[in-house]
N, CA and C of each residue as an Amber inpcrd file, in Angstrom:
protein
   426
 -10.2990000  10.4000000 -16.1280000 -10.6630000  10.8760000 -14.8200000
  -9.4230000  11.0180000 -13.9290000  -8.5630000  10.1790000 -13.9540000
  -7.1310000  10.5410000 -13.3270000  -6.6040000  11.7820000 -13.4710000
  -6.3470000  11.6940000 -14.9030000  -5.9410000  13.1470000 -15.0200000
  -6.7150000  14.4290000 -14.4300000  -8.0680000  14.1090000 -15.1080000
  -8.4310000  15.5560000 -14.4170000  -8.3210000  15.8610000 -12.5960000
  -8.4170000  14.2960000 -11.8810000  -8.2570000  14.4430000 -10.5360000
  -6.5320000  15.0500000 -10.3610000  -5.9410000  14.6790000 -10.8720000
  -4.0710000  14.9760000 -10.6780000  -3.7970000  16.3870000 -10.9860000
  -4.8570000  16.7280000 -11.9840000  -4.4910000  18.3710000 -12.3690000
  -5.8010000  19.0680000 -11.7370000  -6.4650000  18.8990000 -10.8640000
  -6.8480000  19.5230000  -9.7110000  -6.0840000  19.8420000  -8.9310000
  -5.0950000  18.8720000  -8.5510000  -4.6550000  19.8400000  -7.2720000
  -2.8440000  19.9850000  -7.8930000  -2.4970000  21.3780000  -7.0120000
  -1.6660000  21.9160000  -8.0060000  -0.1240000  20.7290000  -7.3330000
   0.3810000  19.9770000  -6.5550000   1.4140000  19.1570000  -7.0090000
   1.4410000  17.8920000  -7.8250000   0.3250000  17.8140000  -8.5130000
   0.0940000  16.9490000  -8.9820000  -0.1520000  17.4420000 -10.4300000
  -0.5820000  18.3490000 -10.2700000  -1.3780000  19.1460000 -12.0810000
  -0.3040000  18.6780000 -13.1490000   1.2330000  18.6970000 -13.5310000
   2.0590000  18.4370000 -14.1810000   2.3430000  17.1950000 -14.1650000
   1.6200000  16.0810000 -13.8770000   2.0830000  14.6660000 -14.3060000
   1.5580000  14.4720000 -14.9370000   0.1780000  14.4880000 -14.9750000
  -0.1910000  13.1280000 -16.3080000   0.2850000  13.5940000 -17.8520000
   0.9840000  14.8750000 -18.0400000   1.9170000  14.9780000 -19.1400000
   2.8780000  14.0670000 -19.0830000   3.4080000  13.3000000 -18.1410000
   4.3780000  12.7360000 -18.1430000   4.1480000  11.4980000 -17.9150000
   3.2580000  10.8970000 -17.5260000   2.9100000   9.7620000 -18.1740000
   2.4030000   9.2220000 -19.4730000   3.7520000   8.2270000 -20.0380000
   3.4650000   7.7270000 -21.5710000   2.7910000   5.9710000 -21.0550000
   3.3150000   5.5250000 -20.3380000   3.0140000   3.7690000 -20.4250000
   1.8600000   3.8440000 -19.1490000   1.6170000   2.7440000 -19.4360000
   0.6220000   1.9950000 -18.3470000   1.0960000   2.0310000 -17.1050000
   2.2310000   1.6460000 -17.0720000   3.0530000   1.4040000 -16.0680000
   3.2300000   3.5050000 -15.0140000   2.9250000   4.1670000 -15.7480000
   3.3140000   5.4970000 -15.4120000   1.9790000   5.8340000 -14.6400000
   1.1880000   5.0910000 -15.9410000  -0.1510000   5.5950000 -15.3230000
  -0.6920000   5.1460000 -14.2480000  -0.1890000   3.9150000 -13.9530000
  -0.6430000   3.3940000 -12.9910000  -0.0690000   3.5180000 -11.9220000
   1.3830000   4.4330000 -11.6980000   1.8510000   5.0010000 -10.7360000
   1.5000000   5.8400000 -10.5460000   0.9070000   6.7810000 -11.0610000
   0.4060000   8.4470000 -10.9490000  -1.0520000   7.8280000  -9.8090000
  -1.6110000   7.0000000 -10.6820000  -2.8550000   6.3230000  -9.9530000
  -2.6180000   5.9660000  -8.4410000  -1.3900000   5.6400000  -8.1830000
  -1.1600000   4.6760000  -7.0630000  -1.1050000   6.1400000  -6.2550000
  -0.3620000   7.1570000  -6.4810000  -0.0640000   8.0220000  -6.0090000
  -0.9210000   8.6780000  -5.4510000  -2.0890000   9.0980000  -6.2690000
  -3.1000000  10.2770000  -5.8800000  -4.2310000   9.5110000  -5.1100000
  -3.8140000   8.1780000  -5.6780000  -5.0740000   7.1730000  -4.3380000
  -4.3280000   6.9830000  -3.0300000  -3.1650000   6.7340000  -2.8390000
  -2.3340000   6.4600000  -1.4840000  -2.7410000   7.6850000  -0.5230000
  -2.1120000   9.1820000  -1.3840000  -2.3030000  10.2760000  -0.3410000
  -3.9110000  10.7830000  -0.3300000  -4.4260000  10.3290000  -0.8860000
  -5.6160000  10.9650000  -0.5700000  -6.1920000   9.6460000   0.9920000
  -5.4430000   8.2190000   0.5510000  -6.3320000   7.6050000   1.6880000
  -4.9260000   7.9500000   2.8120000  -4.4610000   8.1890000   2.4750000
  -3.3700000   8.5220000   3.9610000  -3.8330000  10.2160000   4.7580000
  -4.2760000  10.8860000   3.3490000  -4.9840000  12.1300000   4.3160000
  -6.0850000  12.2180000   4.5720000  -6.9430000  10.9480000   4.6670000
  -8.2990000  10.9960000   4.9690000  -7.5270000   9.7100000   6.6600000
  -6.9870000   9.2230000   6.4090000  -6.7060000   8.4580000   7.6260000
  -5.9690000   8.9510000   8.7630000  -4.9730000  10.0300000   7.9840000
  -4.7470000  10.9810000   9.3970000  -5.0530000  11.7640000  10.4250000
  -6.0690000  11.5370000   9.6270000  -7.5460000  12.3330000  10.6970000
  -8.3220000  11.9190000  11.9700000  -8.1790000  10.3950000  11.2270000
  -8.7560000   9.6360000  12.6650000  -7.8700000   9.4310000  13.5940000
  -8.2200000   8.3770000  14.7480000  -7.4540000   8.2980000  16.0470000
  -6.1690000   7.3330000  15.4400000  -5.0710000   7.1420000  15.8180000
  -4.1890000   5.8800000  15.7520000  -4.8370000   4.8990000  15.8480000
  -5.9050000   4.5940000  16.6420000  -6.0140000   3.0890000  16.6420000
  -7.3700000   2.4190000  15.8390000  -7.6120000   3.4530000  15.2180000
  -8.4090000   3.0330000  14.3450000  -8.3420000   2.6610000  12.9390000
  -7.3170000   2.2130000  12.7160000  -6.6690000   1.8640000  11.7990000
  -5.2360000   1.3520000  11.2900000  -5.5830000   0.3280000  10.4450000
  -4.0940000  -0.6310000  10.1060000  -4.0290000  -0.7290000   8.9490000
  -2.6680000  -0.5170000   8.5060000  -1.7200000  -0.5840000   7.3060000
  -1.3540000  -1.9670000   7.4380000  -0.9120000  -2.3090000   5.9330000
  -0.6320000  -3.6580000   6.2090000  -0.2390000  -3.8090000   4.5150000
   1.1910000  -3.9300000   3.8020000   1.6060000  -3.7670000   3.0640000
   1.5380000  -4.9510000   2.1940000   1.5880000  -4.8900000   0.8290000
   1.3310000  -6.0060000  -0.0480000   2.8560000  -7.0170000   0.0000000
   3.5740000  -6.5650000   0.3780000   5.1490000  -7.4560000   0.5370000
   4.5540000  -8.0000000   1.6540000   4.5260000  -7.4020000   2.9240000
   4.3200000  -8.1490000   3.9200000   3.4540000  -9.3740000   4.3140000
   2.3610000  -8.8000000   3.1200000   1.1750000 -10.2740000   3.0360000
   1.9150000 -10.8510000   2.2530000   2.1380000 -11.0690000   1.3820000
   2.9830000 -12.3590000   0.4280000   3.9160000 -12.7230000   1.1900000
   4.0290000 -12.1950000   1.8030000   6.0690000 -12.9110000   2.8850000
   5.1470000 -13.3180000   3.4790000   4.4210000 -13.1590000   4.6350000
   3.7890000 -13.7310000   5.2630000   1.8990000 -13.4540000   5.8340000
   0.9560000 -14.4260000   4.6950000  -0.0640000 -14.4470000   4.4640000
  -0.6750000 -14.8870000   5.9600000  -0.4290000 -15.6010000   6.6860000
  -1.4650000 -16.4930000   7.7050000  -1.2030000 -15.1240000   9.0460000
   0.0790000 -14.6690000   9.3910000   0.5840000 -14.2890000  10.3250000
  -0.6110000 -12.7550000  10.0720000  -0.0530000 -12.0740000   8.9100000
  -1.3190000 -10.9880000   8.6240000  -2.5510000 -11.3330000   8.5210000
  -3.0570000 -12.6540000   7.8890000  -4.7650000 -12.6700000   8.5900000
  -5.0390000 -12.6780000   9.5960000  -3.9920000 -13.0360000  10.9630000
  -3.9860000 -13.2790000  12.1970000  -4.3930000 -11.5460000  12.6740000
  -3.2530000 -10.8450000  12.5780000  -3.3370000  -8.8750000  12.4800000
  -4.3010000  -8.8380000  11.7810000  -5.1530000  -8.8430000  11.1330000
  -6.1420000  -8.4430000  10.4610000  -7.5070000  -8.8330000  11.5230000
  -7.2970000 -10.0930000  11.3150000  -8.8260000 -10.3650000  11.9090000
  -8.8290000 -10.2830000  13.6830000  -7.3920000  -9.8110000  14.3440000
  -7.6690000  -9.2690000  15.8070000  -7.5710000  -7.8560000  15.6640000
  -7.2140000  -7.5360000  14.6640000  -7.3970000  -5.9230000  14.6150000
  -9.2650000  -5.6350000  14.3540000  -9.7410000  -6.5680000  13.5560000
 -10.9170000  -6.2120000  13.1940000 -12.1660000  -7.2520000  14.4160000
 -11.2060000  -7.8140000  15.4230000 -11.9690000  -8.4880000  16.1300000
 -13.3590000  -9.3260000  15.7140000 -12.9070000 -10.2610000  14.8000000
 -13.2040000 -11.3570000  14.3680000 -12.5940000 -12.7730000  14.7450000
 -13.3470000 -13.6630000  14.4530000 -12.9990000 -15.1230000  14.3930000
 -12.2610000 -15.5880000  13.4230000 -11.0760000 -16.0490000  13.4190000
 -10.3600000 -16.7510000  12.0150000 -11.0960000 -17.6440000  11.7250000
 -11.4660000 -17.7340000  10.3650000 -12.1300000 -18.7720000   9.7800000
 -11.4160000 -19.7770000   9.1840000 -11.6000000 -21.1150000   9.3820000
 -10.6080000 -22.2250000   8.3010000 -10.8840000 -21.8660000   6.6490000
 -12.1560000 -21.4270000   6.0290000 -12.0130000 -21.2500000   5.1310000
 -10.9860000 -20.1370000   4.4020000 -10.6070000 -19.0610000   5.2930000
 -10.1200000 -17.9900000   4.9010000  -8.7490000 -18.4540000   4.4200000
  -8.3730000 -19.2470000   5.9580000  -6.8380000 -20.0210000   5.6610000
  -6.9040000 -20.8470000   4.3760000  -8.2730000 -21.5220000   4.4990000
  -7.8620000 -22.6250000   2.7050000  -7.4210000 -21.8800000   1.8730000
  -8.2650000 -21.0620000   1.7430000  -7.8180000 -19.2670000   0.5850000
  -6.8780000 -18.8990000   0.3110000  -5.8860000 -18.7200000   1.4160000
  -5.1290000 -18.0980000   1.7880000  -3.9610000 -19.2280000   1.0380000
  -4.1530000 -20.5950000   1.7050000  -3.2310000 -21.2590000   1.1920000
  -2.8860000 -21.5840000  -0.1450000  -4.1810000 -21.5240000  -1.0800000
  -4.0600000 -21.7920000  -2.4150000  -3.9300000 -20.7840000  -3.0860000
  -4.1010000 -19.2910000  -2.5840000  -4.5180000 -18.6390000  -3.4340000
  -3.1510000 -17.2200000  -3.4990000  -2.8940000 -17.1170000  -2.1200000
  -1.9110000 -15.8430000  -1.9970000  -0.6270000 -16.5570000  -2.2660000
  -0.3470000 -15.8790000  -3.4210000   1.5020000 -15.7900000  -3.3760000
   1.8620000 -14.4630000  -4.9500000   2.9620000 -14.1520000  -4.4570000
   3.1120000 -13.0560000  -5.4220000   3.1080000 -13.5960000  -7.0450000
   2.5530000 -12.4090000  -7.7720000   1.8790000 -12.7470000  -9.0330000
   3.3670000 -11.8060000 -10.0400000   4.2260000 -10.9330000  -9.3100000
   4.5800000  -9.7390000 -10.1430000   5.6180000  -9.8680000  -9.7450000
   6.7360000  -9.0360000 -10.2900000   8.0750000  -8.7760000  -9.4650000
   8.0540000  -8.3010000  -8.5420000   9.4670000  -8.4040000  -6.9370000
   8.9810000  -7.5410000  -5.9290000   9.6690000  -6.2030000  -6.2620000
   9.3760000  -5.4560000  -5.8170000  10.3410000  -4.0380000  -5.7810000
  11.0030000  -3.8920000  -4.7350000  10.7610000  -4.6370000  -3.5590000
  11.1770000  -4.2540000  -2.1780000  12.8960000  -3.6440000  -2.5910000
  13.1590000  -2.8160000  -1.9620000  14.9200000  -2.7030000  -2.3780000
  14.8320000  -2.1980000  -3.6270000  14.2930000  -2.1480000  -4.8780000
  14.2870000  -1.6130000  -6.3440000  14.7840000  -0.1620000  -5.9350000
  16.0160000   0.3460000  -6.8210000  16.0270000   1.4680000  -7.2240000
  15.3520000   2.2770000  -7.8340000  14.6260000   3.4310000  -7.4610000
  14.1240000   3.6870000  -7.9730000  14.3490000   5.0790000  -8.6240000
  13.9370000   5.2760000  -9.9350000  14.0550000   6.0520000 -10.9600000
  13.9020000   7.7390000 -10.6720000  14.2250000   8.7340000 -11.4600000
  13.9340000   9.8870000 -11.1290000  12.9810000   9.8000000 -11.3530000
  12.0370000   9.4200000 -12.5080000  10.8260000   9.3600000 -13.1890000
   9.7460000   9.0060000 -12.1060000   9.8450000   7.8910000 -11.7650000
   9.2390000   7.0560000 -10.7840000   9.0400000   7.6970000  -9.4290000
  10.3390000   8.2870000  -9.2980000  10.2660000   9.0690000  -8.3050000
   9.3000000  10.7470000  -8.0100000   9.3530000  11.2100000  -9.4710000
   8.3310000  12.3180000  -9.8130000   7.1820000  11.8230000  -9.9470000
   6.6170000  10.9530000 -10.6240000   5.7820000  10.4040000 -10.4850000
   5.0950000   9.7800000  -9.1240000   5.7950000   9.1510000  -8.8690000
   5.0590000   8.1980000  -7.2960000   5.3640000   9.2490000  -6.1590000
   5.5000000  10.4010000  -6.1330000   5.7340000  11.3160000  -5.2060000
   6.7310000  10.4630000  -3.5420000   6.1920000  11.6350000  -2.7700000
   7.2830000  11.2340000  -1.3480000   7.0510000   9.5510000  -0.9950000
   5.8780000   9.2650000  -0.7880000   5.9510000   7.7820000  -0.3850000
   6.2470000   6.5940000  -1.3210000   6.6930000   7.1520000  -2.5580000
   7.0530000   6.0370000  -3.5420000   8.4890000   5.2270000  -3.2070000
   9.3080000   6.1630000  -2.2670000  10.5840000   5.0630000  -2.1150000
  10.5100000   4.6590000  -0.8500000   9.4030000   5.3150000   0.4190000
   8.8380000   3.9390000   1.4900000   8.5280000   2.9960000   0.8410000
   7.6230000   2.7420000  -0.1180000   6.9720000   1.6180000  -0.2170000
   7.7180000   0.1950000  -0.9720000   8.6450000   1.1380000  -1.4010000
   9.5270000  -0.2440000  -1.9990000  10.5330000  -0.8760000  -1.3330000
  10.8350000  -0.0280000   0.2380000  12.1900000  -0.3860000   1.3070000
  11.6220000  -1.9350000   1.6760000  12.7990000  -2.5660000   1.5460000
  12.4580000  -4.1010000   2.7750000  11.8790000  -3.1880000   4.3910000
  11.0060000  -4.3590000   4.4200000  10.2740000  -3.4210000   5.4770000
  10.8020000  -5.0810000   6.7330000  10.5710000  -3.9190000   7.2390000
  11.7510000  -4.5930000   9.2370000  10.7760000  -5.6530000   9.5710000
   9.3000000  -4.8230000   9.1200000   7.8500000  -5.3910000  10.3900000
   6.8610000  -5.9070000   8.9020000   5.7600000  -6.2150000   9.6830000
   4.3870000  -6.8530000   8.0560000   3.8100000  -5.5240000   8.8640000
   4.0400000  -4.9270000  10.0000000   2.9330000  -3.9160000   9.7630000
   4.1070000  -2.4230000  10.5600000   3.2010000  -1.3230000   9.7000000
   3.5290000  -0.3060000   9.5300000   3.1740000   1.2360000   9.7100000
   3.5770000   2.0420000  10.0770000   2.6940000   3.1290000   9.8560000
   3.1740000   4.3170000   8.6580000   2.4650000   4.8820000   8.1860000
   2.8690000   5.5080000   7.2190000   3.7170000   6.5990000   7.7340000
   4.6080000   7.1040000   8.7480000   5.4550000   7.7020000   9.2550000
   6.5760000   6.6670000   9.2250000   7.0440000   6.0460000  10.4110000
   8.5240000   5.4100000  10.0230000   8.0130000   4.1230000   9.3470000
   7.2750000   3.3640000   8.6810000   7.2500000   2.2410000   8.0090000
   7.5070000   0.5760000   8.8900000   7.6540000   0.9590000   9.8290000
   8.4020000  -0.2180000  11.0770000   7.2020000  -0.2670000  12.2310000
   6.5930000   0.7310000  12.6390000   5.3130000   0.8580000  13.5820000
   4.9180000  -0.5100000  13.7440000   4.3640000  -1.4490000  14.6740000
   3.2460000  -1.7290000  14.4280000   1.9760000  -1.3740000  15.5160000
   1.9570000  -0.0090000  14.9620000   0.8760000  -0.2070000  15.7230000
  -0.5710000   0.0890000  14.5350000  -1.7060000   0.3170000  14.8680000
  -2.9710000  -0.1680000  14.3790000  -3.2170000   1.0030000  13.3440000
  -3.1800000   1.1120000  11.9390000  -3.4720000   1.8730000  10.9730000
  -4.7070000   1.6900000  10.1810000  -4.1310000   1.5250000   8.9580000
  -5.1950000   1.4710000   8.1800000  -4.9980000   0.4160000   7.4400000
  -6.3160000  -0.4750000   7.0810000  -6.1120000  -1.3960000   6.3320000
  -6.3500000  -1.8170000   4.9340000  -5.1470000  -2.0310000   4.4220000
  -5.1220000  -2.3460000   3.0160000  -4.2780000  -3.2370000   3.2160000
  -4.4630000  -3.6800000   1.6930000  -3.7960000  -4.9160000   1.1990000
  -3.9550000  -4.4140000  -0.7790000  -2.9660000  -4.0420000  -1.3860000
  -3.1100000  -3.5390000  -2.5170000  -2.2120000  -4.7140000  -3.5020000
  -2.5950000  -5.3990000  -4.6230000  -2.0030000  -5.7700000  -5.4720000
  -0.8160000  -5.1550000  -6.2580000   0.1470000  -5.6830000  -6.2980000
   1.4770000  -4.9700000  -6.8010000   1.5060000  -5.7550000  -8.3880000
């Protein structure tokens, strides 16, 4: 199903030839899911939405549930924090700073070498990466 979604639309139609590993595939994946939720989010107002990057939660987990749950105007819960404390810390290598590849780079299209910069802020907008003001919210496993 990737593929056929990637070779729907025509800058995308020529990758999944070029993905051989998991690792490819799952960048092509990252790719055609990022811009499709970044062009369904550009639509709405600015403040209806927050970005919120998977480095930035592992650097700092409590400070982003804090942005999260006043962005979503909620109550912090102690249980969330227990969660939080036992449960978040990075599982993978970081990329932050990683060079990245021509491959990687054809593959993960324009926002593939934002997403790996040390980022200034935990929150961001998908224009300069430093924003914080109120985007869209994710939190994606790396």
């Amino acid at each position: 199903m990737l593929a056929e979604y990637a070779q729907s639309m025509p800058e995308t139609a020529h990758l999944p030839a070029l993905c051989q590993s998991d690792y490819e595939k799952g960048l092509l994946e990252w790719r055609v899911s990022t811009e499709a939720a970044t062009s369904f989010l550009g639509r709405l107002p600015q403040d209806d939405w927050l970005e919120v990057s998977y480095s930035a939660f592992v650097a700092d987990p409590f400070g982003t549930n804090e942005r999260l749950t006043d962005f979503l105007h909620l109550t912090p819960e102690q249980a969330v924090r227990d969660f939080i404390q036992h449960n978040v810390r990075r599982c993978s290598e970081s990329r932050d700073g990683a060079e990245v590849t021509q491959l990687e780079r054809l593959i993960g299209g324009p926002l593939l070498e934002l997403s790996v910069k040390p980022l200034q802020s935990g929150l961001t907008t998908s224009g300069d990466r430093q924003s914080g003001s109120r985007r869209q919210c994710e939190v994606a496993c790396a």
